């Protein structure tokens, strides 16, 4: 594989780099270091005191955690980079799903903490599946207590790709004071918040350096026959060949290089930037990964939507090919828009641009027909609008019901929620007509809390929240025969309807059925439809206070008046008769049962099964998760009433990585004190409503 020497290491043109990693691994602090080291900031801010470029939203400040993608562009040694700091919390993971496919490379910020390995594995798996080249930045090295080889052995199970150690720490009196770059064979001594100082490799570290370097070269030789021959022949390979191999193997996803440092102290940041500069691929490689030809009209894809208080809608997009200018007409699958401003973002602020080239990542102003995930082209090219490529949002795992504190805000609420959903497609706002509730679905308790904080701060809409109503139903156990009669005389034409009904329970899930066995024209056929509607009217709320299901009604007899009978009269008579039948048919409460599929690390399976049992769940079985060693998928039936807070408990039991999907399975009879309490509570609610 001698072609490795022909690799073009340094790529010109803008690049998009993701900063990812487990919760509280130091990503935002690393971003601050990068911006300062590259000269974009004169003074480094702090996450702790709320002065960082990242996490600058009010919600992030309030919770001291990343709750959305933070974007910052910077020039370094003549090259432009846009860094996207992505949240580590699984509740905000959807922020990454449209960003990562458009990134040239990712820096995975991690630490020597076994408790975060499950989260690290999930992150690395997504990058591997997307084919995104990735560096690992082993953070907090100044707090290390174990040798680097032990740390690497601990981290390796999280990655299907071999981790390639590029640097080893220099220890002095039990403290890491610098590092040795194995490719450069140079030593660097850390300086607080400044580039490290180059020094001679300490004599005491030479054996460790030689051993670690040979291990690195052996791994590279797995993909380079010429290098393998040089190692066997005890020939020192040229440095350029080593860097060519490092570059190619990173871009091909054969290795994940590991660099070390400390974001808090600014250690290792310069070497990280230089590795990105020389080894990270550019937009041409991204086009190949996406299957996009090099030739064609200018095209960009939106990775995040932002609604600003004064600047309107911004569509943050990656230009995959060609160039765009302010004022250009662009076309997407949903329509045409004229670009109203191009802004290079730095946290919450932006600098105006007149024109941008391919590879750049920029905020386009006022693209009303474009959503997150959509692609658009230069309209003047005449090219057809590209198909949308948005990543489907994850299924919701948590729900709250809400109502506005001030009725005049009802209209504003819908408009505000539409904008929040435009920014965050993993939010789902639903008007449940049957329950008479507005429901907000999301990825967890914190996810929904942040959404409501934005609703209040940005749109001035204050809401009250509560647990959503459970979709209880009721049915009857016994068949009954009843008569429904409606007669009213009030001058002129009166109202008359008379029906005889047989009402019987049906098998669960059958719904409602209507039939007739009327003989001799006792009830004219033209009234049958009104009678069926009257029966359905009574099903809306049964004697226990809930919608009625799984009953069959047969119209057997009745009578009519040639003048006073009407559709409305027979509909009313049927409703009266049906209500009487439901009360006499031994009504019983039904509760919805959900089929829940829980994905969990195997080590947490016993805790998850106990969790399910504690929620009146029935475990159907479990199996290994396909393609995920050490993970299981558990299937269970759980009452809908027991689902509240399940995701919170599950994440607590699985170090934040467990998740579930749910779907309706069946309705089950519910009797006893619990059922009596639910019926009584429903009765109290009805009394208060009246």
Short mmCIF file of N, CA and C in Angstrom, two decimals, residues 353-458:
data_model
loop_
_atom_site.label_atom_id
_atom_site.label_comp_id
_atom_site.label_asym_id
_atom_site.label_seq_id
_atom_site.Cartn_x
_atom_site.Cartn_y
_atom_site.Cartn_z
N UNK A 353 -21.79 38.36 6.15
CA UNK A 353 -20.95 37.96 5.03
C UNK A 353 -21.69 38.28 3.73
N UNK A 354 -20.94 38.61 2.69
CA UNK A 354 -21.57 38.89 1.41
C UNK A 354 -21.66 37.67 0.52
N UNK A 355 -20.69 36.77 0.65
CA UNK A 355 -20.63 35.59 -0.22
C UNK A 355 -19.89 34.49 0.54
N UNK A 356 -20.30 33.27 0.32
CA UNK A 356 -19.62 32.15 0.98
C UNK A 356 -19.35 31.05 -0.05
N UNK A 357 -18.24 30.33 0.19
CA UNK A 357 -17.79 29.30 -0.74
C UNK A 357 -18.15 27.91 -0.23
N UNK A 358 -17.89 26.92 -1.10
CA UNK A 358 -18.21 25.56 -0.71
C UNK A 358 -17.37 25.12 0.50
N UNK A 359 -18.00 24.31 1.32
CA UNK A 359 -17.36 23.84 2.54
C UNK A 359 -17.69 24.70 3.74
N UNK A 360 -18.14 25.94 3.49
CA UNK A 360 -18.40 26.83 4.60
C UNK A 360 -19.70 26.44 5.30
N UNK A 361 -19.79 26.83 6.56
CA UNK A 361 -20.99 26.59 7.37
C UNK A 361 -21.47 27.96 7.84
N UNK A 362 -22.68 28.30 7.47
CA UNK A 362 -23.13 29.68 7.61
C UNK A 362 -24.62 29.70 7.95
N UNK A 363 -25.08 30.80 8.53
CA UNK A 363 -26.50 30.97 8.82
C UNK A 363 -27.14 31.79 7.71
N UNK A 364 -28.13 31.22 7.04
CA UNK A 364 -28.89 31.88 5.99
C UNK A 364 -30.13 32.52 6.62
N UNK A 365 -30.39 33.78 6.29
CA UNK A 365 -31.53 34.48 6.87
C UNK A 365 -32.80 34.33 6.06
N UNK A 366 -33.91 34.13 6.77
CA UNK A 366 -35.28 34.20 6.22
C UNK A 366 -35.57 33.18 5.13
N UNK A 367 -35.14 31.94 5.31
CA UNK A 367 -35.53 30.89 4.37
C UNK A 367 -36.79 30.21 4.93
N UNK A 368 -37.94 30.80 4.63
CA UNK A 368 -39.18 30.37 5.26
C UNK A 368 -39.64 28.99 4.82
N UNK A 369 -39.23 28.55 3.62
CA UNK A 369 -39.68 27.26 3.12
C UNK A 369 -38.70 26.13 3.43
N UNK A 370 -37.72 26.39 4.26
CA UNK A 370 -36.67 25.41 4.53
C UNK A 370 -36.69 25.02 6.00
N UNK A 371 -36.59 23.73 6.27
CA UNK A 371 -36.55 23.22 7.63
C UNK A 371 -35.25 22.47 7.87
N UNK A 372 -35.00 22.13 9.12
CA UNK A 372 -33.81 21.36 9.46
C UNK A 372 -33.78 20.06 8.67
N UNK A 373 -32.65 19.77 8.03
CA UNK A 373 -32.51 18.57 7.22
C UNK A 373 -32.76 18.79 5.74
N UNK A 374 -33.40 19.91 5.39
CA UNK A 374 -33.70 20.18 3.98
C UNK A 374 -32.44 20.66 3.25
N UNK A 375 -32.37 20.33 1.99
CA UNK A 375 -31.32 20.84 1.12
C UNK A 375 -31.93 21.86 0.16
N UNK A 376 -31.11 22.80 -0.31
CA UNK A 376 -31.59 23.77 -1.29
C UNK A 376 -30.48 24.09 -2.27
N UNK A 377 -30.88 24.52 -3.47
CA UNK A 377 -29.93 24.82 -4.54
C UNK A 377 -30.13 26.25 -5.01
N UNK A 378 -29.14 26.73 -5.74
CA UNK A 378 -29.22 28.04 -6.37
C UNK A 378 -30.32 27.96 -7.44
N UNK A 379 -31.38 28.75 -7.27
CA UNK A 379 -32.54 28.66 -8.15
C UNK A 379 -32.21 29.01 -9.59
N UNK A 380 -31.25 29.93 -9.79
CA UNK A 380 -30.95 30.36 -11.16
C UNK A 380 -30.29 29.26 -11.98
N UNK A 381 -29.84 28.20 -11.31
CA UNK A 381 -29.21 27.09 -12.04
C UNK A 381 -30.21 26.29 -12.84
N UNK A 382 -31.49 26.39 -12.46
CA UNK A 382 -32.52 25.61 -13.13
C UNK A 382 -32.57 24.17 -12.69
N UNK A 383 -31.74 23.79 -11.74
CA UNK A 383 -31.72 22.41 -11.26
C UNK A 383 -32.97 22.12 -10.44
N UNK A 384 -33.44 20.88 -10.45
CA UNK A 384 -34.62 20.54 -9.64
C UNK A 384 -34.31 20.67 -8.15
N UNK A 385 -35.33 20.91 -7.36
CA UNK A 385 -35.15 21.01 -5.91
C UNK A 385 -34.74 19.67 -5.34
N UNK A 386 -33.73 19.63 -4.49
CA UNK A 386 -33.29 18.35 -3.92
C UNK A 386 -34.29 17.83 -2.90
N UNK A 387 -34.31 16.52 -2.75
CA UNK A 387 -35.20 15.91 -1.77
C UNK A 387 -34.68 16.17 -0.37
N UNK A 388 -35.60 16.26 0.58
CA UNK A 388 -35.22 16.48 1.98
C UNK A 388 -34.52 15.24 2.51
N UNK A 389 -33.59 15.45 3.42
CA UNK A 389 -32.84 14.33 4.01
C UNK A 389 -32.83 14.42 5.52
N UNK A 390 -33.90 14.98 6.10
CA UNK A 390 -33.95 15.15 7.56
C UNK A 390 -33.94 13.80 8.25
N UNK A 391 -33.27 13.75 9.38
CA UNK A 391 -33.24 12.53 10.18
C UNK A 391 -34.52 12.50 11.01
N UNK A 392 -35.22 11.37 10.98
CA UNK A 392 -36.46 11.25 11.74
C UNK A 392 -36.19 11.43 13.22
N UNK A 393 -36.99 12.24 13.91
CA UNK A 393 -36.77 12.44 15.34
C UNK A 393 -37.02 11.15 16.11
N UNK A 394 -36.38 10.98 17.24
CA UNK A 394 -36.60 9.78 18.04
C UNK A 394 -38.01 9.77 18.60
N UNK A 395 -38.57 8.62 18.88
CA UNK A 395 -39.92 8.58 19.45
C UNK A 395 -39.92 9.21 20.84
N UNK A 396 -40.98 9.91 21.21
CA UNK A 396 -41.01 10.58 22.51
C UNK A 396 -41.03 9.58 23.67
N UNK A 397 -40.48 10.00 24.79
CA UNK A 397 -40.43 9.14 25.97
C UNK A 397 -41.04 9.80 27.21
N UNK A 398 -41.44 11.05 27.10
CA UNK A 398 -41.99 11.75 28.26
C UNK A 398 -43.06 12.71 27.77
N UNK A 399 -44.09 12.90 28.57
CA UNK A 399 -45.21 13.74 28.15
C UNK A 399 -45.74 14.54 29.34
N UNK A 400 -46.16 15.76 29.07
CA UNK A 400 -46.86 16.58 30.06
C UNK A 400 -48.07 17.20 29.39
N UNK A 401 -49.10 17.47 30.17
CA UNK A 401 -50.24 18.24 29.70
C UNK A 401 -50.05 19.67 30.16
N UNK A 402 -50.48 20.61 29.34
CA UNK A 402 -50.28 22.00 29.71
C UNK A 402 -51.48 22.85 29.32
N UNK A 403 -51.59 23.97 30.00
CA UNK A 403 -52.64 24.95 29.69
C UNK A 403 -52.08 26.33 29.96
N UNK A 404 -52.50 27.31 29.18
CA UNK A 404 -51.99 28.67 29.35
C UNK A 404 -52.57 29.28 30.61
N UNK A 405 -51.75 30.10 31.28
CA UNK A 405 -52.23 30.79 32.48
C UNK A 405 -53.20 31.91 32.12
N UNK A 406 -53.00 32.49 30.94
CA UNK A 406 -53.86 33.58 30.48
C UNK A 406 -54.52 33.14 29.17
N UNK A 407 -55.83 33.11 29.13
CA UNK A 407 -56.55 32.57 27.97
C UNK A 407 -56.21 33.31 26.68
N UNK A 408 -55.82 34.57 26.79
CA UNK A 408 -55.49 35.32 25.57
C UNK A 408 -54.23 34.79 24.91
N UNK A 409 -53.48 33.93 25.61
CA UNK A 409 -52.25 33.38 25.04
C UNK A 409 -52.47 32.08 24.26
N UNK A 410 -53.71 31.62 24.16
CA UNK A 410 -53.95 30.33 23.51
C UNK A 410 -53.50 30.34 22.06
N UNK A 411 -53.80 31.41 21.34
CA UNK A 411 -53.39 31.49 19.94
C UNK A 411 -51.87 31.62 19.84
N UNK A 412 -51.28 32.43 20.71
CA UNK A 412 -49.83 32.61 20.71
C UNK A 412 -49.11 31.31 21.04
N UNK A 413 -49.73 30.49 21.88
CA UNK A 413 -49.10 29.23 22.27
C UNK A 413 -48.85 28.34 21.05
N UNK A 414 -49.85 28.19 20.21
CA UNK A 414 -49.69 27.33 19.03
C UNK A 414 -48.59 27.84 18.11
N UNK A 415 -48.54 29.17 17.89
CA UNK A 415 -47.52 29.74 17.02
C UNK A 415 -46.13 29.58 17.62
N UNK A 416 -46.02 29.79 18.93
CA UNK A 416 -44.72 29.64 19.60
C UNK A 416 -44.24 28.19 19.57
N UNK A 417 -45.15 27.26 19.82
CA UNK A 417 -44.76 25.84 19.81
C UNK A 417 -44.33 25.41 18.41
N UNK A 418 -44.94 25.99 17.38
CA UNK A 418 -44.53 25.66 16.01
C UNK A 418 -43.08 26.08 15.77
N UNK A 419 -42.69 27.24 16.31
CA UNK A 419 -41.31 27.70 16.15
C UNK A 419 -40.35 26.83 16.96
N UNK A 420 -40.74 26.45 18.16
CA UNK A 420 -39.89 25.57 18.97
C UNK A 420 -39.70 24.22 18.30
N UNK A 421 -40.77 23.72 17.70
CA UNK A 421 -40.68 22.44 17.00
C UNK A 421 -39.83 22.56 15.73
N UNK A 422 -39.85 23.74 15.10
CA UNK A 422 -39.01 23.98 13.94
C UNK A 422 -37.53 23.92 14.34
N UNK A 423 -37.22 24.46 15.51
CA UNK A 423 -35.86 24.41 16.03
C UNK A 423 -35.49 23.01 16.52
N UNK A 424 -36.44 22.33 17.13
CA UNK A 424 -36.18 21.03 17.76
C UNK A 424 -37.27 20.04 17.34
N UNK A 425 -37.03 19.30 16.25
CA UNK A 425 -38.06 18.37 15.76
C UNK A 425 -38.39 17.23 16.71
N UNK A 426 -37.58 17.04 17.77
CA UNK A 426 -37.88 15.95 18.70
C UNK A 426 -38.95 16.36 19.71
N UNK A 427 -39.41 17.63 19.66
CA UNK A 427 -40.57 18.05 20.42
C UNK A 427 -41.84 17.77 19.61
N UNK A 428 -42.90 17.38 20.30
CA UNK A 428 -44.16 17.11 19.61
C UNK A 428 -45.29 17.73 20.42
N UNK A 429 -46.03 18.63 19.78
CA UNK A 429 -47.13 19.34 20.44
C UNK A 429 -48.43 18.83 19.84
N UNK A 430 -49.31 18.32 20.69
CA UNK A 430 -50.53 17.66 20.21
C UNK A 430 -51.74 18.21 20.96
N UNK A 431 -52.81 18.46 20.23
CA UNK A 431 -54.09 18.82 20.86
C UNK A 431 -54.96 17.57 20.89
N UNK A 432 -55.10 17.00 22.07
CA UNK A 432 -55.87 15.77 22.26
C UNK A 432 -57.33 16.16 22.45
N UNK A 433 -58.11 16.03 21.39
CA UNK A 433 -59.50 16.46 21.44
C UNK A 433 -60.31 15.61 22.40
N UNK A 434 -60.06 14.33 22.41
CA UNK A 434 -60.84 13.42 23.25
C UNK A 434 -60.64 13.72 24.73
N UNK A 435 -59.36 13.91 25.12
CA UNK A 435 -59.06 14.19 26.53
C UNK A 435 -59.23 15.67 26.87
N UNK A 436 -59.39 16.51 25.83
CA UNK A 436 -59.50 17.94 26.06
C UNK A 436 -58.23 18.53 26.63
N UNK A 437 -57.07 18.03 26.16
CA UNK A 437 -55.79 18.46 26.70
C UNK A 437 -54.83 18.86 25.59
N UNK A 438 -53.95 19.80 25.92
CA UNK A 438 -52.79 20.08 25.09
C UNK A 438 -51.63 19.30 25.67
N UNK A 439 -50.96 18.52 24.84
CA UNK A 439 -49.88 17.66 25.32
C UNK A 439 -48.57 18.00 24.62
N UNK A 440 -47.52 17.99 25.41
CA UNK A 440 -46.19 18.21 24.88
C UNK A 440 -45.35 16.98 25.15
N UNK A 441 -44.83 16.39 24.07
CA UNK A 441 -44.02 15.18 24.16
C UNK A 441 -42.56 15.53 23.88
N UNK A 442 -41.65 14.83 24.54
CA UNK A 442 -40.23 15.06 24.32
C UNK A 442 -39.38 13.91 24.80
N UNK A 443 -38.11 14.19 25.02
CA UNK A 443 -37.13 13.14 25.31
C UNK A 443 -36.83 12.97 26.80
N UNK A 444 -37.51 13.72 27.64
CA UNK A 444 -37.26 13.57 29.07
C UNK A 444 -37.72 14.79 29.83
N UNK A 445 -37.62 14.71 31.13
CA UNK A 445 -38.09 15.78 32.01
C UNK A 445 -37.36 17.09 31.74
N UNK A 446 -36.03 17.03 31.64
CA UNK A 446 -35.24 18.24 31.41
C UNK A 446 -35.52 18.82 30.03
N UNK A 447 -35.67 17.97 29.03
CA UNK A 447 -35.95 18.41 27.67
C UNK A 447 -37.22 19.27 27.64
N UNK A 448 -38.28 18.79 28.30
CA UNK A 448 -39.53 19.54 28.29
C UNK A 448 -39.44 20.78 29.17
N UNK A 449 -38.68 20.70 30.25
CA UNK A 449 -38.51 21.88 31.11
C UNK A 449 -37.83 23.01 30.34
N UNK A 450 -36.81 22.68 29.59
CA UNK A 450 -36.11 23.69 28.80
C UNK A 450 -37.04 24.28 27.74
N UNK A 451 -37.85 23.43 27.12
CA UNK A 451 -38.79 23.93 26.11
C UNK A 451 -39.76 24.94 26.72
N UNK A 452 -40.25 24.66 27.92
CA UNK A 452 -41.19 25.58 28.56
C UNK A 452 -40.50 26.87 29.01
N UNK A 453 -39.23 26.77 29.40
CA UNK A 453 -38.47 27.97 29.75
C UNK A 453 -38.29 28.86 28.52
N UNK A 454 -38.03 28.26 27.37
CA UNK A 454 -37.92 29.04 26.13
C UNK A 454 -39.27 29.65 25.76
N UNK A 455 -40.32 28.89 25.97
CA UNK A 455 -41.66 29.37 25.66
C UNK A 455 -41.96 30.65 26.44
N UNK A 456 -41.55 30.67 27.71
CA UNK A 456 -41.81 31.83 28.55
C UNK A 456 -40.86 32.99 28.23
N UNK A 457 -39.56 32.67 28.10
CA UNK A 457 -38.57 33.74 27.94
C UNK A 457 -38.61 34.38 26.56
N UNK A 458 -38.80 33.59 25.52
CA UNK A 458 -38.71 34.11 24.16
C UNK A 458 -40.04 34.53 23.57
#
